[in-house]
């Protein structure tokens, strides 16, 4: 029920997921352990976002637990506008 | 002590909760667990809107069963809400976290039922 659409919009059309700053990431694994949805995996230089569409739309809690401030999310206000447009687009589909 | 249930649906969008039908779960709780004085269903109790709700709602003398992500995660994420309400969050005293991750509706319901029926008076 939950994983592949959000408010009637296919999940993979929604640009919400974390971005990891590879220069800031210390590969401490905190985010890996914290997120239940296998969004991250340990990569070469830093943790990598390997399953972005597993990220819960609107969740940004891993940002708060990263001790290095290496995780970023889209700006919420802009994102709400994007979501409004997507809803219009998918409303009648 | 009075018992209340706070269900967090994680925006109805968390892959780890995909097997839970929150509509069915909340009706089953309302109908079959009279031990709970009331229940609140919120999409994201760990963020501002949820914290404001907690600030208005939480009181001393009530046990809050929070139905959400892993207990360790809840412990980090819900502390601010309790603090805003001026209630000290004490696990298994006034706060009982129940994880719904990777479970289905029946499994979650049974766990909640067990916790409320066995939990201290
Ligand atoms: S918590 Fe931050 S620093 Fe640690 S692995 Fe994740 S992104 Fe890197
Ligand atoms: S925002 Fe939430 S769901 Fe998304 S990667 Fe971070 S912890 Fe996982
Ligand atoms: S408290 Fe947990 S289950 Fe609820 S929205 Fe936050 S991360 Fe999701």
mmCIF file of C-alpha atoms and ligand atoms in Angstrom:
data_model
loop_
_atom_site.group_PDB
_atom_site.id
_atom_site.type_symbol
_atom_site.label_atom_id
_atom_site.label_comp_id
_atom_site.label_asym_id
_atom_site.label_seq_id
_atom_site.Cartn_x
_atom_site.Cartn_y
_atom_site.Cartn_z
ATOM 1 C CA UNK A 1 0.000 0.000 0.000
ATOM 2 C CA UNK A 2 2.636 2.506 0.959
ATOM 3 C CA UNK A 3 5.792 2.025 -1.013
ATOM 4 C CA UNK A 4 5.163 2.965 -4.627
ATOM 5 C CA UNK A 5 2.931 6.009 -4.548
ATOM 6 C CA UNK A 6 2.374 9.055 -2.393
ATOM 7 C CA UNK A 7 -0.758 11.217 -2.623
ATOM 8 C CA UNK A 8 -1.561 9.501 -5.892
ATOM 9 C CA UNK A 9 1.819 10.326 -7.425
ATOM 10 C CA UNK A 10 4.180 7.514 -8.438
ATOM 11 C CA UNK A 11 7.038 7.528 -5.959
ATOM 12 C CA UNK A 12 9.762 7.664 -8.586
ATOM 13 C CA UNK A 13 8.358 10.969 -9.890
ATOM 14 C CA UNK A 14 8.886 12.642 -6.523
ATOM 15 C CA UNK A 15 12.281 14.272 -6.036
ATOM 16 C CA UNK A 16 12.640 13.658 -2.307
ATOM 17 C CA UNK A 17 15.646 11.786 -0.988
ATOM 18 C CA UNK A 18 18.879 12.590 0.799
ATOM 19 C CA UNK A 19 22.092 13.744 -0.799
ATOM 20 C CA UNK A 20 25.360 12.916 0.926
ATOM 21 C CA UNK A 21 28.242 15.361 0.757
ATOM 22 C CA UNK A 22 31.109 12.967 0.144
ATOM 23 C CA UNK A 23 33.687 15.417 1.445
ATOM 24 C CA UNK A 24 31.919 15.774 4.770
ATOM 25 C CA UNK A 25 30.897 12.141 5.257
ATOM 26 C CA UNK A 26 33.163 10.181 7.616
ATOM 27 C CA UNK A 27 31.541 6.803 6.837
ATOM 28 C CA UNK A 28 30.511 6.470 10.458
ATOM 29 C CA UNK A 29 27.404 4.418 9.466
ATOM 30 C CA UNK A 30 25.020 6.266 11.768
ATOM 31 C CA UNK A 31 22.612 6.933 8.904
ATOM 32 C CA UNK A 32 22.861 3.331 7.690
ATOM 33 C CA UNK A 33 21.835 2.023 11.084
ATOM 34 C CA UNK A 34 19.188 4.689 11.568
ATOM 35 C CA UNK A 35 17.204 4.365 8.331
ATOM 36 C CA UNK A 36 14.966 1.305 8.156
ATOM 37 C CA UNK A 37 14.515 1.518 4.421
ATOM 38 C CA UNK A 38 17.927 0.601 3.002
ATOM 39 C CA UNK A 39 18.311 3.962 1.335
ATOM 40 C CA UNK A 40 22.063 4.095 2.052
ATOM 41 C CA UNK A 41 24.956 1.782 1.489
ATOM 42 C CA UNK A 42 28.601 2.078 2.380
ATOM 43 C CA UNK A 43 30.450 3.260 -0.728
ATOM 44 C CA UNK A 44 34.109 3.920 -1.572
ATOM 45 C CA UNK A 45 34.657 7.463 -0.388
ATOM 46 C CA UNK A 46 31.419 8.007 1.528
ATOM 47 C CA UNK A 47 28.056 6.506 2.235
ATOM 48 C CA UNK A 48 25.968 6.468 -0.933
ATOM 49 C CA UNK A 49 22.270 6.881 -1.596
ATOM 50 C CA UNK A 50 21.516 3.692 -3.489
ATOM 51 C CA UNK A 51 17.749 3.358 -3.159
ATOM 52 C CA UNK A 52 16.501 6.961 -3.200
ATOM 53 C CA UNK A 53 12.854 6.064 -3.775
ATOM 54 C CA UNK A 54 12.784 3.993 -0.617
ATOM 55 C CA UNK A 55 13.095 7.266 1.276
ATOM 56 C CA UNK A 56 9.858 8.297 2.979
ATOM 57 C CA UNK A 57 8.560 11.441 1.281
ATOM 58 C CA UNK A 58 9.026 14.336 3.667
ATOM 59 C CA UNK A 59 11.222 12.413 6.133
ATOM 60 C CA UNK A 60 14.557 14.000 6.904
ATOM 61 C CA UNK A 61 15.335 12.462 10.256
ATOM 62 C CA UNK A 62 18.683 10.987 9.213
ATOM 63 C CA UNK A 63 19.871 14.548 8.617
ATOM 64 C CA UNK A 64 19.457 15.181 12.322
ATOM 65 C CA UNK A 65 21.480 12.154 13.386
ATOM 66 C CA UNK A 66 24.435 12.621 11.023
ATOM 67 C CA UNK A 67 27.243 13.885 13.274
ATOM 68 C CA UNK A 68 29.028 15.544 10.350
ATOM 69 C CA UNK A 69 26.169 17.473 8.807
ATOM 70 C CA UNK A 70 26.790 15.582 5.557
ATOM 71 C CA UNK A 71 23.161 14.867 4.674
ATOM 72 C CA UNK A 72 21.015 17.367 2.780
ATOM 73 C CA UNK A 73 17.398 17.388 1.652
ATOM 74 C CA UNK A 74 15.477 19.596 -0.780
ATOM 75 C CA UNK A 75 14.118 22.850 0.584
ATOM 76 C CA UNK A 76 10.730 22.021 2.097
ATOM 77 C CA UNK A 77 8.889 25.087 0.824
ATOM 78 C CA UNK A 78 9.996 24.564 -2.733
ATOM 79 C CA UNK A 79 9.247 20.905 -2.395
ATOM 80 C CA UNK A 80 5.648 21.597 -1.342
ATOM 81 C CA UNK A 81 5.219 23.623 -4.546
ATOM 82 C CA UNK A 82 6.667 20.780 -6.623
ATOM 83 C CA UNK A 83 4.301 18.378 -4.927
ATOM 84 C CA UNK A 84 1.307 20.608 -5.707
ATOM 85 C CA UNK A 85 2.198 20.580 -9.391
ATOM 86 C CA UNK A 86 2.675 16.834 -9.419
ATOM 87 C CA UNK A 87 -0.674 16.331 -7.749
ATOM 88 C CA UNK A 88 -2.355 18.399 -10.447
ATOM 89 C CA UNK A 89 -0.590 16.386 -13.074
ATOM 90 C CA UNK A 90 -1.600 13.031 -11.636
ATOM 91 C CA UNK A 91 -5.025 13.924 -10.293
ATOM 92 C CA UNK A 92 -6.876 12.933 -13.423
ATOM 93 C CA UNK A 93 -4.713 10.072 -14.537
ATOM 94 C CA UNK B 1 -3.091 4.846 35.017
ATOM 95 C CA UNK B 2 -4.974 6.043 32.000
ATOM 96 C CA UNK B 3 -3.708 4.606 28.724
ATOM 97 C CA UNK B 4 -3.551 6.415 25.397
ATOM 98 C CA UNK B 5 -2.283 5.347 22.006
ATOM 99 C CA UNK B 6 -0.435 7.614 19.597
ATOM 100 C CA UNK B 7 -0.102 6.083 16.156
ATOM 101 C CA UNK B 8 2.417 7.580 13.787
ATOM 102 C CA UNK B 9 1.788 6.564 10.185
ATOM 103 C CA UNK B 10 5.117 7.922 8.878
ATOM 104 C CA UNK B 11 3.215 9.790 6.131
ATOM 105 C CA UNK B 12 1.618 6.474 5.091
ATOM 106 C CA UNK B 13 4.708 6.199 2.941
ATOM 107 C CA UNK B 14 7.349 4.200 4.753
ATOM 108 C CA UNK B 15 8.409 1.052 2.882
ATOM 109 C CA UNK B 16 9.104 -0.640 6.216
ATOM 110 C CA UNK B 17 5.410 -0.196 7.097
ATOM 111 C CA UNK B 18 3.924 -1.177 3.757
ATOM 112 C CA UNK B 19 2.062 -4.188 5.155
ATOM 113 C CA UNK B 20 0.096 -2.150 7.665
ATOM 114 C CA UNK B 21 -3.398 -0.947 6.915
ATOM 115 C CA UNK B 22 -3.655 1.989 9.310
ATOM 116 C CA UNK B 23 -7.385 2.444 8.725
ATOM 117 C CA UNK B 24 -8.062 -1.145 9.764
ATOM 118 C CA UNK B 25 -5.593 -0.992 12.624
ATOM 119 C CA UNK B 26 -7.123 2.113 14.154
ATOM 120 C CA UNK B 27 -10.678 0.759 13.910
ATOM 121 C CA UNK B 28 -9.636 -2.539 15.476
ATOM 122 C CA UNK B 29 -8.000 -0.678 18.331
ATOM 123 C CA UNK B 30 -11.054 1.493 18.882
ATOM 124 C CA UNK B 31 -13.431 -1.466 18.852
ATOM 125 C CA UNK B 32 -11.396 -4.180 20.525
ATOM 126 C CA UNK B 33 -9.053 -2.515 23.011
ATOM 127 C CA UNK B 34 -11.261 -0.701 25.510
ATOM 128 C CA UNK B 35 -8.237 -0.414 27.817
ATOM 129 C CA UNK B 36 -7.140 2.524 25.671
ATOM 130 C CA UNK B 37 -8.974 5.686 26.673
ATOM 131 C CA UNK B 38 -8.378 7.155 23.245
ATOM 132 C CA UNK B 39 -6.150 7.022 20.228
ATOM 133 C CA UNK B 40 -4.636 9.631 17.989
ATOM 134 C CA UNK B 41 -3.429 8.960 14.468
ATOM 135 C CA UNK B 42 -0.883 11.417 13.126
ATOM 136 C CA UNK B 43 1.207 11.306 9.959
ATOM 137 C CA UNK B 44 4.487 12.483 11.442
ATOM 138 C CA UNK B 45 4.714 12.937 15.176
ATOM 139 C CA UNK B 46 8.462 13.571 15.101
ATOM 140 C CA UNK B 47 8.125 16.842 13.231
ATOM 141 C CA UNK B 48 6.846 20.289 14.143
ATOM 142 C CA UNK B 49 3.170 19.559 13.595
ATOM 143 C CA UNK B 50 3.388 16.372 15.654
ATOM 144 C CA UNK B 51 5.413 18.012 18.389
ATOM 145 C CA UNK B 52 2.829 20.786 18.679
ATOM 146 C CA UNK B 53 0.148 18.153 19.025
ATOM 147 C CA UNK B 54 2.140 16.437 21.752
ATOM 148 C CA UNK B 55 2.745 19.759 23.487
ATOM 149 C CA UNK B 56 -1.012 20.322 23.681
ATOM 150 C CA UNK B 57 -1.955 16.754 24.490
ATOM 151 C CA UNK B 58 0.530 15.071 26.788
ATOM 152 C CA UNK B 59 -0.094 15.119 30.525
ATOM 153 C CA UNK B 60 1.256 13.513 33.659
ATOM 154 C CA UNK B 61 -0.669 10.478 34.844
ATOM 155 C CA UNK B 62 -1.160 8.899 31.417
ATOM 156 C CA UNK B 63 0.803 6.071 29.786
ATOM 157 C CA UNK B 64 1.420 6.821 26.117
ATOM 158 C CA UNK B 65 1.851 3.859 23.804
ATOM 159 C CA UNK B 66 3.574 5.205 20.720
ATOM 160 C CA UNK B 67 3.126 3.097 17.624
ATOM 161 C CA UNK B 68 5.880 4.096 15.192
ATOM 162 C CA UNK B 69 9.440 3.281 14.112
ATOM 163 C CA UNK B 70 12.037 1.385 16.189
ATOM 164 C CA UNK B 71 12.024 2.264 19.899
ATOM 165 C CA UNK B 72 15.608 3.584 19.794
ATOM 166 C CA UNK B 73 14.640 5.842 16.951
ATOM 167 C CA UNK B 74 11.473 6.987 18.673
ATOM 168 C CA UNK B 75 13.488 7.734 21.765
ATOM 169 C CA UNK B 76 15.571 10.266 19.832
ATOM 170 C CA UNK B 77 12.719 11.633 17.735
ATOM 171 C CA UNK B 78 9.949 12.008 20.295
ATOM 172 C CA UNK B 79 11.886 13.471 23.186
ATOM 173 C CA UNK B 80 11.273 17.040 22.035
ATOM 174 C CA UNK B 81 7.515 16.512 21.879
ATOM 175 C CA UNK B 82 7.423 15.267 25.472
ATOM 176 C CA UNK B 83 9.677 18.092 26.531
ATOM 177 C CA UNK B 84 7.429 20.683 24.906
ATOM 178 C CA UNK B 85 4.528 19.244 26.875
ATOM 179 C CA UNK B 86 6.563 19.489 30.078
ATOM 180 C CA UNK B 87 6.268 15.749 30.671
ATOM 181 C CA UNK B 88 9.323 13.662 31.503
ATOM 182 C CA UNK B 89 9.518 10.729 29.105
ATOM 183 C CA UNK B 90 10.210 7.572 31.086
ATOM 184 C CA UNK B 91 10.276 4.330 29.184
ATOM 185 C CA UNK B 92 7.845 1.705 30.516
ATOM 186 C CA UNK B 93 6.490 4.201 33.054
ATOM 187 C CA UNK B 94 4.636 6.806 31.058
ATOM 188 C CA UNK B 95 5.961 5.861 27.635
ATOM 189 C CA UNK B 96 5.824 2.487 25.898
ATOM 190 C CA UNK B 97 7.222 2.442 22.360
ATOM 191 C CA UNK B 98 5.982 -0.207 19.964
ATOM 192 C CA UNK B 99 7.675 -0.696 16.616
ATOM 193 C CA UNK B 100 5.590 -1.349 13.533
ATOM 194 C CA UNK B 101 8.498 -1.817 11.197
ATOM 195 C CA UNK B 102 8.439 -4.928 9.026
ATOM 196 C CA UNK B 103 5.199 -6.173 10.547
ATOM 197 C CA UNK B 104 1.685 -6.571 9.194
ATOM 198 C CA UNK B 105 -1.599 -5.213 10.574
ATOM 199 C CA UNK B 106 -2.400 -8.323 12.631
ATOM 200 C CA UNK B 107 1.054 -8.561 14.141
ATOM 201 C CA UNK B 108 1.005 -4.924 15.162
ATOM 202 C CA UNK B 109 -2.510 -5.188 16.556
ATOM 203 C CA UNK B 110 -1.582 -8.217 18.658
ATOM 204 C CA UNK B 111 1.462 -6.479 20.018
ATOM 205 C CA UNK B 112 -0.529 -3.405 20.991
ATOM 206 C CA UNK B 113 -3.249 -5.540 22.532
ATOM 207 C CA UNK B 114 -0.705 -7.512 24.552
ATOM 208 C CA UNK B 115 1.009 -4.357 25.759
ATOM 209 C CA UNK B 116 -2.209 -2.678 26.875
ATOM 210 C CA UNK B 117 -3.825 -5.708 28.452
ATOM 211 C CA UNK B 118 -0.688 -6.740 30.341
ATOM 212 C CA UNK B 119 0.646 -3.286 31.067
ATOM 213 C CA UNK B 120 0.520 -1.993 34.633
ATOM 214 C CA UNK B 121 -2.630 -0.389 35.942
HETATM 215 S S1 LIG C 1 25.798 9.645 9.340
HETATM 216 FE FE1 LIG C 1 26.687 11.271 8.039
HETATM 217 S S2 LIG C 1 28.902 11.017 8.284
HETATM 218 FE FE2 LIG C 1 27.969 9.142 9.072
HETATM 219 S S3 LIG C 1 27.974 7.759 7.308
HETATM 220 FE FE3 LIG C 1 25.994 8.817 7.268
HETATM 221 S S4 LIG C 1 26.311 10.606 5.953
HETATM 222 FE FE4 LIG C 1 28.329 9.827 6.489
HETATM 223 S S1 LIG C 2 14.909 10.654 5.416
HETATM 224 FE FE1 LIG C 2 14.112 8.979 6.585
HETATM 225 S S2 LIG C 2 13.546 7.416 5.089
HETATM 226 FE FE2 LIG C 2 14.806 8.924 4.038
HETATM 227 S S3 LIG C 2 16.855 8.118 4.118
HETATM 228 FE FE3 LIG C 2 16.650 9.433 5.902
HETATM 229 S S4 LIG C 2 15.902 8.145 7.593
HETATM 230 FE FE4 LIG C 2 15.660 7.013 5.647
HETATM 231 S S1 LIG C 3 8.338 9.092 14.515
HETATM 232 FE FE1 LIG C 3 9.236 7.461 13.307
HETATM 233 S S2 LIG C 3 7.469 6.539 12.305
HETATM 234 FE FE2 LIG C 3 6.849 8.588 12.945
HETATM 235 S S3 LIG C 3 7.250 9.944 11.214
HETATM 236 FE FE3 LIG C 3 9.004 10.010 12.563
HETATM 237 S S4 LIG C 3 10.389 8.492 11.664
HETATM 238 FE FE4 LIG C 3 8.352 8.047 10.851
#
